Amino acid sequence: MSPALLTAPKYQGFSTRSIHEGSDPDSSTNAVIQPLSLSTTFKQDSIGEHKGYEYSRSGNPNRDSLEKMLASIEAGGMEAVAFSSGCAAIATVLQSLGPNAHIISSNVVYGGTFRFMTQVAAENQGLESTFIDLEKASEEEIYNEIKENTKLIWLESPTNPTLDLVNIPKVVNIARSHPSRPFVLCDGTFLSPYWASPIMQGADLVLHSLTKYINGHSDVVLGAVVVPPRHHNDFGLKLRFLQNAIGAVPSPHDCWLAQRGAKTLQLRMKAHGENAFALAKYLESSPYVKECIYPGLPSHPLNDVAWEALSPHARKFVESLGDREERGGFPFGGMIAFRIRGDDGAGERFLMHTKLFTLAESLGGVESLAELPARMTHHSVPPEDRARMNIGLDLVRLSVGIEDVEDLIADVKQSLEFAVDQVDAVVPSAKLALMRKKLAGTSVANTAVHKVTQTVAG
């Protein structure tokens, strides 16, 4: 367990920090790139005397380097605790609350978060979860839901997959005005530390699925929680203890890959944002689209909240592009959601016909991905809850990659035309059956009642 993670960042620039923090040349060989440390155990000079490492579950040089870098690029962060997946990070935070705690959560959350809260923590530790529309709820409504045993307010901003926004400072002020003073956690996966800085807006903890943008290449499963200095002695030490005690730690190789990926995070996030902004403007103008949801567009009801949520480094970049009103908005991450016109099968047909947008769960890689949340990432959410979240069969989620934007727009255009205009188009039955199996997880014909089990992935 590494006290080196508690040092302040040495550099101001975002890319400078992501490249150099935690990446000093190897002390034994002067190798510029840190070597992999695969050993599970470390020699002790005498009993209890060692060079900071005893056993790789408790501490590993590659994990320490990754955590140091993560703490430096999350503005306001001091300590990062890495886990073997985003879900492991979610589980560890909720387990840290102890038995019979109460939490308040955004009513639209990642399906895996909803599942752990309602099906695991509720049963195993008596966790009670209250789901609120934190975007639209008044201060009084949120305050009145806080109980004596409320330990945490969990929010996503933007939410997955509907891209609702939460006014983080408002929620923080409510939490701190209540005698229970619950912590406020923000899942920052959709924006990454580049586009937003929740700790600077008052959040007590920030959680990331590093699998997504921070790694950025769809080849690592990792998670992390970043803690500001004011919470090192309470939440920081507790999470560090649970990381070791539970043992949901990432492998050295995954840490090495994620740290390498993060070195280009700023470059990638600029490209993701500009591509998504251009594609969102096209979708908003398309006759085949009922609604395009992108917080950087003026049509988004909380466009001003998105502007205020920009991190200092992202704001500097956005302002360099020109006046936001003249440009018709501004880049705000790489995620888009839209509602397609047509019948209930239009979303499926759209996903079948894209050439560059790969039908797949997850997000944040350099390649563009598309999915139907109602049948994929949020399929395990009960239908009545999906309806409450406004996640229907018309909702398509796009993770916009860094390909040439002209190609991405052309791909979406041709697929929309196919999906909406050619309702009666003949689709090879074998391909249609395969696609439906991918979307639904299973298929049961002519049966009134059936059960579907599907892993929620991203």
Short mmCIF file of N, CA, C and O in Angstrom, two decimals, residues 35-160:
data_model
loop_
_atom_site.label_atom_id
_atom_site.label_comp_id
_atom_site.label_asym_id
_atom_site.label_seq_id
_atom_site.Cartn_x
_atom_site.Cartn_y
_atom_site.Cartn_z
N PRO A 35 8.83 -1.12 -16.55
CA PRO A 35 8.65 -2.53 -16.87
C PRO A 35 7.46 -3.12 -16.11
O PRO A 35 6.99 -2.56 -15.12
N LEU A 36 6.97 -4.25 -16.61
CA LEU A 36 5.94 -4.99 -15.91
C LEU A 36 6.54 -5.68 -14.69
O LEU A 36 7.59 -6.29 -14.77
N SER A 37 5.83 -5.58 -13.57
CA SER A 37 6.26 -6.26 -12.36
C SER A 37 5.26 -7.38 -12.07
O SER A 37 4.22 -7.17 -11.46
N LEU A 38 5.59 -8.58 -12.55
CA LEU A 38 4.66 -9.70 -12.48
C LEU A 38 4.81 -10.54 -11.22
O LEU A 38 3.99 -11.42 -10.96
N SER A 39 5.83 -10.28 -10.45
CA SER A 39 6.05 -11.09 -9.26
C SER A 39 4.91 -10.93 -8.27
O SER A 39 4.43 -9.82 -8.03
N THR A 40 4.49 -12.05 -7.69
CA THR A 40 3.44 -11.99 -6.67
C THR A 40 3.98 -11.68 -5.29
O THR A 40 3.24 -11.23 -4.42
N THR A 41 5.26 -11.92 -5.08
CA THR A 41 5.85 -11.71 -3.75
C THR A 41 7.21 -11.04 -3.89
O THR A 41 7.82 -11.06 -4.97
N PHE A 42 7.69 -10.42 -2.81
CA PHE A 42 8.90 -9.59 -2.87
C PHE A 42 9.83 -9.94 -1.70
O PHE A 42 9.40 -10.13 -0.57
N LYS A 43 11.11 -10.03 -2.01
CA LYS A 43 12.12 -10.37 -1.02
C LYS A 43 12.18 -9.32 0.08
O LYS A 43 12.16 -8.12 -0.18
N GLN A 44 12.29 -9.79 1.32
CA GLN A 44 12.48 -8.90 2.46
C GLN A 44 13.92 -9.01 2.94
O GLN A 44 14.47 -10.12 3.04
N ASP A 45 14.54 -7.85 3.22
CA ASP A 45 15.93 -7.86 3.67
C ASP A 45 16.05 -8.48 5.06
O ASP A 45 17.05 -9.12 5.39
N SER A 46 15.05 -8.24 5.87
CA SER A 46 14.89 -8.92 7.15
C SER A 46 13.40 -8.87 7.44
O SER A 46 12.64 -8.27 6.68
N ILE A 47 12.94 -9.49 8.51
CA ILE A 47 11.51 -9.57 8.77
C ILE A 47 10.91 -8.17 8.90
O ILE A 47 11.33 -7.37 9.75
N GLY A 48 9.99 -7.86 8.00
CA GLY A 48 9.35 -6.55 8.01
C GLY A 48 10.13 -5.46 7.32
O GLY A 48 9.66 -4.32 7.24
N GLU A 49 11.33 -5.75 6.84
CA GLU A 49 12.16 -4.76 6.15
C GLU A 49 12.13 -5.06 4.65
O GLU A 49 12.60 -6.11 4.21
N HIS A 50 11.57 -4.11 3.87
CA HIS A 50 11.45 -4.33 2.44
C HIS A 50 11.42 -2.98 1.73
O HIS A 50 11.53 -1.92 2.37
N LYS A 51 11.24 -2.99 0.44
CA LYS A 51 11.27 -1.77 -0.37
C LYS A 51 9.87 -1.25 -0.69
O LYS A 51 9.64 -0.64 -1.73
N GLY A 52 8.93 -1.50 0.21
CA GLY A 52 7.57 -0.99 0.03
C GLY A 52 6.59 -2.02 -0.48
O GLY A 52 5.39 -1.74 -0.56
N TYR A 53 7.06 -3.23 -0.78
CA TYR A 53 6.19 -4.25 -1.33
C TYR A 53 6.44 -5.58 -0.64
O TYR A 53 7.60 -5.97 -0.42
N GLU A 54 5.33 -6.27 -0.31
CA GLU A 54 5.42 -7.59 0.31
C GLU A 54 4.73 -8.64 -0.54
O GLU A 54 5.27 -9.71 -0.79
N TYR A 55 3.51 -8.30 -0.97
CA TYR A 55 2.67 -9.25 -1.70
C TYR A 55 1.83 -8.44 -2.69
O TYR A 55 1.32 -7.37 -2.35
N SER A 56 1.68 -8.93 -3.91
CA SER A 56 1.16 -8.10 -4.98
C SER A 56 -0.31 -7.74 -4.83
O SER A 56 -0.76 -6.76 -5.43
N ARG A 57 -1.08 -8.49 -4.05
CA ARG A 57 -2.45 -8.05 -3.77
C ARG A 57 -2.45 -6.76 -2.97
O ARG A 57 -3.28 -5.88 -3.17
N SER A 58 -1.49 -6.64 -2.04
CA SER A 58 -1.44 -5.47 -1.17
C SER A 58 -0.78 -4.27 -1.83
O SER A 58 -1.07 -3.13 -1.46
N GLY A 59 0.08 -4.51 -2.78
CA GLY A 59 0.75 -3.40 -3.46
C GLY A 59 1.61 -3.91 -4.58
O GLY A 59 2.27 -4.95 -4.46
N ASN A 60 1.59 -3.19 -5.70
CA ASN A 60 2.36 -3.59 -6.87
C ASN A 60 2.87 -2.32 -7.57
O ASN A 60 2.13 -1.33 -7.65
N PRO A 61 4.09 -2.31 -8.05
CA PRO A 61 4.64 -1.10 -8.67
C PRO A 61 3.79 -0.57 -9.83
O PRO A 61 3.62 0.66 -9.97
N ASN A 62 3.26 -1.45 -10.66
CA ASN A 62 2.45 -0.99 -11.79
C ASN A 62 1.13 -0.38 -11.34
O ASN A 62 0.68 0.64 -11.87
N ARG A 63 0.52 -0.98 -10.31
CA ARG A 63 -0.72 -0.43 -9.79
C ARG A 63 -0.47 0.91 -9.12
O ARG A 63 -1.25 1.86 -9.28
N ASP A 64 0.61 1.00 -8.37
CA ASP A 64 0.94 2.28 -7.72
C ASP A 64 1.15 3.38 -8.75
O ASP A 64 0.70 4.53 -8.56
N SER A 65 1.83 3.06 -9.84
CA SER A 65 2.07 4.07 -10.87
C SER A 65 0.77 4.53 -11.51
O SER A 65 0.57 5.73 -11.74
N LEU A 66 -0.11 3.58 -11.80
CA LEU A 66 -1.41 3.94 -12.37
C LEU A 66 -2.20 4.81 -11.39
O LEU A 66 -2.77 5.84 -11.79
N GLU A 67 -2.23 4.42 -10.13
CA GLU A 67 -3.01 5.19 -9.15
C GLU A 67 -2.45 6.59 -8.98
O GLU A 67 -3.22 7.56 -8.82
N LYS A 68 -1.15 6.73 -9.01
CA LYS A 68 -0.55 8.05 -8.88
C LYS A 68 -0.95 8.95 -10.05
O LYS A 68 -1.29 10.12 -9.87
N MET A 69 -0.92 8.40 -11.26
CA MET A 69 -1.32 9.15 -12.43
C MET A 69 -2.80 9.54 -12.35
O MET A 69 -3.18 10.68 -12.63
N LEU A 70 -3.66 8.59 -11.97
CA LEU A 70 -5.09 8.87 -11.88
C LEU A 70 -5.39 9.99 -10.89
O LEU A 70 -6.21 10.87 -11.15
N ALA A 71 -4.74 9.95 -9.73
CA ALA A 71 -4.96 10.99 -8.73
C ALA A 71 -4.53 12.36 -9.25
O ALA A 71 -5.12 13.38 -8.90
N SER A 72 -3.54 12.38 -10.13
CA SER A 72 -3.04 13.66 -10.63
C SER A 72 -3.92 14.25 -11.73
O SER A 72 -4.00 15.47 -11.87
N ILE A 73 -4.58 13.42 -12.54
CA ILE A 73 -5.38 13.97 -13.64
C ILE A 73 -6.82 14.26 -13.23
O ILE A 73 -7.53 14.97 -13.95
N GLU A 74 -7.28 13.71 -12.10
CA GLU A 74 -8.61 14.06 -11.59
C GLU A 74 -8.45 15.32 -10.76
O GLU A 74 -7.97 15.28 -9.62
N ALA A 75 -8.83 16.46 -11.32
CA ALA A 75 -8.60 17.75 -10.66
C ALA A 75 -9.20 17.74 -9.26
O ALA A 75 -10.37 17.39 -9.07
N GLY A 76 -8.39 18.11 -8.28
CA GLY A 76 -8.83 18.10 -6.88
C GLY A 76 -8.59 16.78 -6.18
O GLY A 76 -8.80 16.68 -4.98
N GLY A 77 -8.15 15.76 -6.91
CA GLY A 77 -7.92 14.45 -6.31
C GLY A 77 -6.56 14.37 -5.64
O GLY A 77 -5.63 15.09 -5.99
N MET A 78 -6.45 13.47 -4.67
CA MET A 78 -5.19 13.27 -3.97
C MET A 78 -4.77 11.81 -3.99
O MET A 78 -3.59 11.49 -3.98
N GLU A 79 -5.75 10.92 -4.01
CA GLU A 79 -5.47 9.49 -3.89
C GLU A 79 -6.43 8.73 -4.78
O GLU A 79 -7.63 9.02 -4.81
N ALA A 80 -5.91 7.78 -5.54
CA ALA A 80 -6.75 6.90 -6.35
C ALA A 80 -6.58 5.47 -5.88
O ALA A 80 -5.48 5.05 -5.51
N VAL A 81 -7.68 4.73 -5.88
CA VAL A 81 -7.67 3.32 -5.48
C VAL A 81 -8.22 2.53 -6.66
O VAL A 81 -9.37 2.72 -7.07
N ALA A 82 -7.40 1.67 -7.24
CA ALA A 82 -7.76 0.93 -8.45
C ALA A 82 -8.34 -0.44 -8.11
O ALA A 82 -7.94 -1.08 -7.14
N PHE A 83 -9.27 -0.89 -8.96
CA PHE A 83 -9.94 -2.17 -8.77
C PHE A 83 -9.96 -2.94 -10.08
O PHE A 83 -9.69 -2.39 -11.15
N SER A 84 -10.32 -4.20 -9.99
CA SER A 84 -10.26 -5.09 -11.15
C SER A 84 -11.34 -4.79 -12.18
O SER A 84 -11.27 -5.29 -13.30
N SER A 85 -12.33 -3.99 -11.84
CA SER A 85 -13.36 -3.57 -12.79
C SER A 85 -14.11 -2.39 -12.21
O SER A 85 -14.00 -2.09 -11.01
N GLY A 86 -14.89 -1.72 -13.07
CA GLY A 86 -15.74 -0.65 -12.56
C GLY A 86 -16.76 -1.19 -11.58
O GLY A 86 -17.06 -0.55 -10.56
N CYS A 87 -17.29 -2.39 -11.86
CA CYS A 87 -18.26 -2.99 -10.94
C CYS A 87 -17.63 -3.32 -9.60
O CYS A 87 -18.28 -3.22 -8.55
N ALA A 88 -16.36 -3.73 -9.59
CA ALA A 88 -15.67 -3.98 -8.32
C ALA A 88 -15.52 -2.68 -7.53
O ALA A 88 -15.64 -2.69 -6.29
N ALA A 89 -15.26 -1.60 -8.21
CA ALA A 89 -15.18 -0.30 -7.53
C ALA A 89 -16.54 0.08 -6.95
O ALA A 89 -16.64 0.55 -5.80
N ILE A 90 -17.60 -0.10 -7.74
CA ILE A 90 -18.96 0.17 -7.26
C ILE A 90 -19.27 -0.66 -6.03
O ILE A 90 -19.74 -0.15 -5.01
N ALA A 91 -18.98 -1.95 -6.11
CA ALA A 91 -19.29 -2.86 -5.00
C ALA A 91 -18.53 -2.49 -3.74
O ALA A 91 -19.08 -2.52 -2.63
N THR A 92 -17.26 -2.11 -3.91
CA THR A 92 -16.44 -1.80 -2.73
C THR A 92 -16.93 -0.53 -2.05
O THR A 92 -16.98 -0.46 -0.81
N VAL A 93 -17.29 0.48 -2.82
CA VAL A 93 -17.82 1.71 -2.22
C VAL A 93 -19.09 1.40 -1.44
O VAL A 93 -19.25 1.84 -0.28
N LEU A 94 -20.00 0.64 -2.03
CA LEU A 94 -21.26 0.34 -1.34
C LEU A 94 -21.04 -0.55 -0.12
O LEU A 94 -21.70 -0.37 0.91
N GLN A 95 -20.11 -1.49 -0.21
CA GLN A 95 -19.80 -2.32 0.96
C GLN A 95 -19.20 -1.50 2.09
O GLN A 95 -19.38 -1.82 3.27
N SER A 96 -18.49 -0.43 1.74
CA SER A 96 -17.86 0.39 2.77
C SER A 96 -18.87 1.12 3.65
O SER A 96 -18.52 1.61 4.73
N LEU A 97 -20.12 1.18 3.20
CA LEU A 97 -21.15 1.90 3.95
C LEU A 97 -21.63 1.11 5.16
O LEU A 97 -22.27 1.67 6.05
N GLY A 98 -21.33 -0.20 5.19
CA GLY A 98 -21.74 -1.02 6.32
C GLY A 98 -23.19 -1.47 6.22
O GLY A 98 -23.88 -1.21 5.23
N PRO A 99 -23.69 -2.15 7.26
CA PRO A 99 -25.04 -2.71 7.22
C PRO A 99 -26.12 -1.66 7.42
O PRO A 99 -25.92 -0.65 8.11
N ASN A 100 -27.27 -1.91 6.78
CA ASN A 100 -28.50 -1.14 7.00
C ASN A 100 -28.34 0.35 6.72
O ASN A 100 -28.97 1.19 7.37
N ALA A 101 -27.52 0.67 5.75
CA ALA A 101 -27.38 2.07 5.35
C ALA A 101 -28.45 2.42 4.32
O ALA A 101 -29.06 1.56 3.68
N HIS A 102 -28.64 3.71 4.15
CA HIS A 102 -29.56 4.22 3.13
C HIS A 102 -28.77 5.11 2.17
O HIS A 102 -27.88 5.85 2.59
N ILE A 103 -29.07 4.98 0.89
CA ILE A 103 -28.45 5.85 -0.10
C ILE A 103 -29.53 6.46 -0.98
O ILE A 103 -30.63 5.91 -1.13
N ILE A 104 -29.20 7.59 -1.58
CA ILE A 104 -30.01 8.21 -2.61
C ILE A 104 -29.24 8.11 -3.91
O ILE A 104 -28.03 8.34 -3.94
N SER A 105 -29.93 7.73 -4.98
CA SER A 105 -29.26 7.55 -6.27
C SER A 105 -30.03 8.26 -7.37
O SER A 105 -31.27 8.41 -7.29
N SER A 106 -29.30 8.69 -8.39
CA SER A 106 -29.96 9.13 -9.62
C SER A 106 -30.91 8.03 -10.07
O SER A 106 -30.60 6.84 -9.97
N ASN A 107 -32.07 8.44 -10.59
CA ASN A 107 -33.03 7.42 -11.01
C ASN A 107 -32.62 6.73 -12.31
O ASN A 107 -33.12 5.66 -12.64
N VAL A 108 -31.69 7.33 -13.06
CA VAL A 108 -31.14 6.68 -14.25
C VAL A 108 -29.66 6.44 -13.98
O VAL A 108 -28.88 7.39 -13.84
N VAL A 109 -29.29 5.18 -13.86
CA VAL A 109 -27.90 4.82 -13.60
C VAL A 109 -27.51 3.65 -14.48
O VAL A 109 -28.37 2.95 -15.05
N TYR A 110 -26.22 3.43 -14.56
CA TYR A 110 -25.69 2.26 -15.25
C TYR A 110 -26.37 1.00 -14.71
O TYR A 110 -26.59 0.86 -13.51
N GLY A 111 -26.72 0.09 -15.60
CA GLY A 111 -27.45 -1.11 -15.20
C GLY A 111 -26.75 -1.93 -14.14
O GLY A 111 -27.38 -2.52 -13.26
N GLY A 112 -25.41 -2.02 -14.20
CA GLY A 112 -24.67 -2.78 -13.20
C GLY A 112 -24.74 -2.14 -11.83
O GLY A 112 -24.75 -2.84 -10.80
N THR A 113 -24.78 -0.80 -11.77
CA THR A 113 -24.93 -0.10 -10.50
C THR A 113 -26.30 -0.39 -9.90
O THR A 113 -26.43 -0.73 -8.71
N PHE A 114 -27.34 -0.27 -10.73
CA PHE A 114 -28.71 -0.55 -10.28
C PHE A 114 -28.82 -1.98 -9.78
O PHE A 114 -29.42 -2.24 -8.73
N ARG A 115 -28.21 -2.90 -10.51
CA ARG A 115 -28.28 -4.32 -10.12
C ARG A 115 -27.62 -4.57 -8.78
O ARG A 115 -28.17 -5.28 -7.93
N PHE A 116 -26.43 -3.99 -8.57
CA PHE A 116 -25.75 -4.25 -7.31
C PHE A 116 -26.50 -3.62 -6.14
O PHE A 116 -26.63 -4.23 -5.07
N MET A 117 -27.01 -2.41 -6.35
CA MET A 117 -27.75 -1.76 -5.27
C MET A 117 -28.98 -2.56 -4.88
O MET A 117 -29.24 -2.78 -3.68
N THR A 118 -29.75 -3.00 -5.86
CA THR A 118 -31.07 -3.56 -5.59
C THR A 118 -31.08 -5.08 -5.42
O THR A 118 -31.99 -5.62 -4.76
N GLN A 119 -30.09 -5.78 -5.99
CA GLN A 119 -30.13 -7.24 -5.94
C GLN A 119 -29.00 -7.85 -5.11
O GLN A 119 -29.09 -9.03 -4.74
N VAL A 120 -27.95 -7.09 -4.84
CA VAL A 120 -26.84 -7.64 -4.07
C VAL A 120 -26.74 -6.95 -2.71
O VAL A 120 -26.92 -7.57 -1.67
N ALA A 121 -26.49 -5.64 -2.72
CA ALA A 121 -26.31 -4.93 -1.45
C ALA A 121 -27.60 -4.93 -0.63
O ALA A 121 -27.55 -4.99 0.61
N ALA A 122 -28.74 -4.85 -1.29
CA ALA A 122 -30.01 -4.86 -0.56
C ALA A 122 -30.18 -6.16 0.21
O ALA A 122 -30.65 -6.18 1.35
N GLU A 123 -29.78 -7.26 -0.41
CA GLU A 123 -29.95 -8.58 0.23
C GLU A 123 -28.84 -8.88 1.22
O GLU A 123 -29.09 -9.40 2.31
N ASN A 124 -27.60 -8.52 0.87
CA ASN A 124 -26.45 -8.93 1.68
C ASN A 124 -26.15 -8.00 2.85
O ASN A 124 -25.58 -8.43 3.85
N GLN A 125 -26.47 -6.73 2.71
CA GLN A 125 -26.13 -5.79 3.79
C GLN A 125 -27.29 -4.89 4.18
O GLN A 125 -27.10 -3.93 4.93
N GLY A 126 -28.48 -5.19 3.69
CA GLY A 126 -29.66 -4.41 4.07
C GLY A 126 -29.65 -3.00 3.54
O GLY A 126 -30.28 -2.10 4.13
N LEU A 127 -28.97 -2.76 2.42
CA LEU A 127 -28.91 -1.42 1.85
C LEU A 127 -30.27 -1.01 1.30
O LEU A 127 -30.91 -1.76 0.56
N GLU A 128 -30.71 0.17 1.67
CA GLU A 128 -31.95 0.73 1.14
C GLU A 128 -31.60 1.83 0.15
O GLU A 128 -30.82 2.73 0.47
N SER A 129 -32.15 1.76 -1.05
CA SER A 129 -31.85 2.73 -2.10
C SER A 129 -33.11 3.48 -2.49
O SER A 129 -34.15 2.87 -2.76
N THR A 130 -33.00 4.79 -2.52
CA THR A 130 -34.09 5.64 -3.00
C THR A 130 -33.64 6.30 -4.30
O THR A 130 -32.61 6.98 -4.32
N PHE A 131 -34.40 6.07 -5.37
CA PHE A 131 -34.02 6.60 -6.68
C PHE A 131 -34.83 7.86 -6.98
O PHE A 131 -36.06 7.85 -6.93
N ILE A 132 -34.12 8.93 -7.28
CA ILE A 132 -34.72 10.24 -7.49
C ILE A 132 -34.24 10.80 -8.82
O ILE A 132 -33.09 10.60 -9.22
N ASP A 133 -35.11 11.54 -9.48
CA ASP A 133 -34.70 12.29 -10.66
C ASP A 133 -33.95 13.53 -10.18
O ASP A 133 -34.53 14.59 -9.96
N LEU A 134 -32.65 13.38 -9.99
CA LEU A 134 -31.85 14.47 -9.44
C LEU A 134 -31.71 15.63 -10.41
O LEU A 134 -31.29 16.72 -10.01
N GLU A 135 -32.07 15.41 -11.67
CA GLU A 135 -32.05 16.51 -12.64
C GLU A 135 -33.21 17.46 -12.41
O GLU A 135 -33.06 18.68 -12.45
N LYS A 136 -34.38 16.89 -12.13
CA LYS A 136 -35.60 17.71 -12.06
C LYS A 136 -36.10 17.94 -10.64
O LYS A 136 -36.91 18.85 -10.42
N ALA A 137 -35.66 17.15 -9.68
CA ALA A 137 -36.17 17.30 -8.31
C ALA A 137 -35.76 18.63 -7.71
O ALA A 137 -34.66 19.14 -7.95
N SER A 138 -36.63 19.19 -6.90
CA SER A 138 -36.32 20.45 -6.22
C SER A 138 -35.38 20.20 -5.04
O SER A 138 -35.21 19.04 -4.61
N GLU A 139 -34.78 21.26 -4.54
CA GLU A 139 -33.90 21.11 -3.37
C GLU A 139 -34.66 20.53 -2.18
O GLU A 139 -34.13 19.68 -1.46
N GLU A 140 -35.89 20.98 -2.00
CA GLU A 140 -36.69 20.49 -0.88
C GLU A 140 -37.00 19.00 -1.03
O GLU A 140 -36.93 18.24 -0.05
N GLU A 141 -37.31 18.57 -2.26
CA GLU A 141 -37.62 17.16 -2.48
C GLU A 141 -36.41 16.27 -2.19
O GLU A 141 -36.55 15.21 -1.58
N ILE A 142 -35.24 16.71 -2.62
CA ILE A 142 -34.03 15.92 -2.36
C ILE A 142 -33.73 15.90 -0.86
O ILE A 142 -33.44 14.85 -0.28
N TYR A 143 -33.80 17.07 -0.23
CA TYR A 143 -33.51 17.18 1.21
C TYR A 143 -34.43 16.25 2.02
O TYR A 143 -33.97 15.57 2.95
N ASN A 144 -35.71 16.21 1.64
CA ASN A 144 -36.68 15.43 2.41
C ASN A 144 -36.48 13.92 2.27
O ASN A 144 -37.00 13.15 3.09
N GLU A 145 -35.73 13.50 1.26
CA GLU A 145 -35.46 12.07 1.10
C GLU A 145 -34.24 11.61 1.92
O GLU A 145 -34.01 10.41 2.06
N ILE A 146 -33.47 12.55 2.44
CA ILE A 146 -32.31 12.19 3.25
C ILE A 146 -32.78 11.75 4.64
O ILE A 146 -33.56 12.44 5.29
N LYS A 147 -32.28 10.60 5.08
CA LYS A 147 -32.66 10.05 6.37
C LYS A 147 -31.48 10.11 7.34
O LYS A 147 -30.38 10.47 6.97
N GLU A 148 -31.76 9.69 8.55
CA GLU A 148 -30.71 9.68 9.57
C GLU A 148 -29.57 8.75 9.18
O GLU A 148 -28.40 9.01 9.49
N ASN A 149 -29.90 7.66 8.48
CA ASN A 149 -28.88 6.68 8.10
C ASN A 149 -28.44 6.82 6.64
O ASN A 149 -27.85 5.89 6.08
N THR A 150 -28.75 7.94 6.01
CA THR A 150 -28.32 8.15 4.63
C THR A 150 -26.82 8.42 4.62
O THR A 150 -26.35 9.42 5.17
N LYS A 151 -26.07 7.53 3.98
CA LYS A 151 -24.62 7.62 3.98
C LYS A 151 -24.05 8.21 2.69
O LYS A 151 -22.93 8.72 2.69
N LEU A 152 -24.83 8.14 1.60
CA LEU A 152 -24.25 8.47 0.31
C LEU A 152 -25.34 8.94 -0.65
O LEU A 152 -26.45 8.40 -0.65
N ILE A 153 -25.01 9.92 -1.47
CA ILE A 153 -25.82 10.30 -2.63
C ILE A 153 -25.00 9.93 -3.86
O ILE A 153 -23.89 10.42 -4.04
N TRP A 154 -25.56 9.06 -4.68
CA TRP A 154 -24.86 8.50 -5.84
C TRP A 154 -25.43 9.15 -7.10
O TRP A 154 -26.64 9.06 -7.36
N LEU A 155 -24.59 9.76 -7.87
CA LEU A 155 -25.10 10.37 -9.09
C LEU A 155 -24.21 10.07 -10.27
O LEU A 155 -23.01 9.81 -10.13
N GLU A 156 -24.81 10.06 -11.44
CA GLU A 156 -24.11 10.04 -12.71
C GLU A 156 -24.44 11.34 -13.43
O GLU A 156 -25.59 11.77 -13.43
N SER A 157 -23.45 11.94 -14.02
CA SER A 157 -23.70 13.16 -14.78
C SER A 157 -22.65 13.25 -15.88
O SER A 157 -21.47 13.51 -15.58
N PRO A 158 -23.03 12.99 -17.13
CA PRO A 158 -24.36 12.63 -17.62
C PRO A 158 -24.73 11.19 -17.21
O PRO A 158 -23.86 10.37 -16.97
N THR A 159 -26.04 10.95 -17.21
CA THR A 159 -26.52 9.62 -16.86
C THR A 159 -26.39 8.67 -18.04
O THR A 159 -26.35 9.07 -19.20
N ASN A 160 -26.34 7.39 -17.72
CA ASN A 160 -26.23 6.33 -18.70
C ASN A 160 -27.58 5.62 -18.79
O ASN A 160 -28.03 5.05 -17.79
#
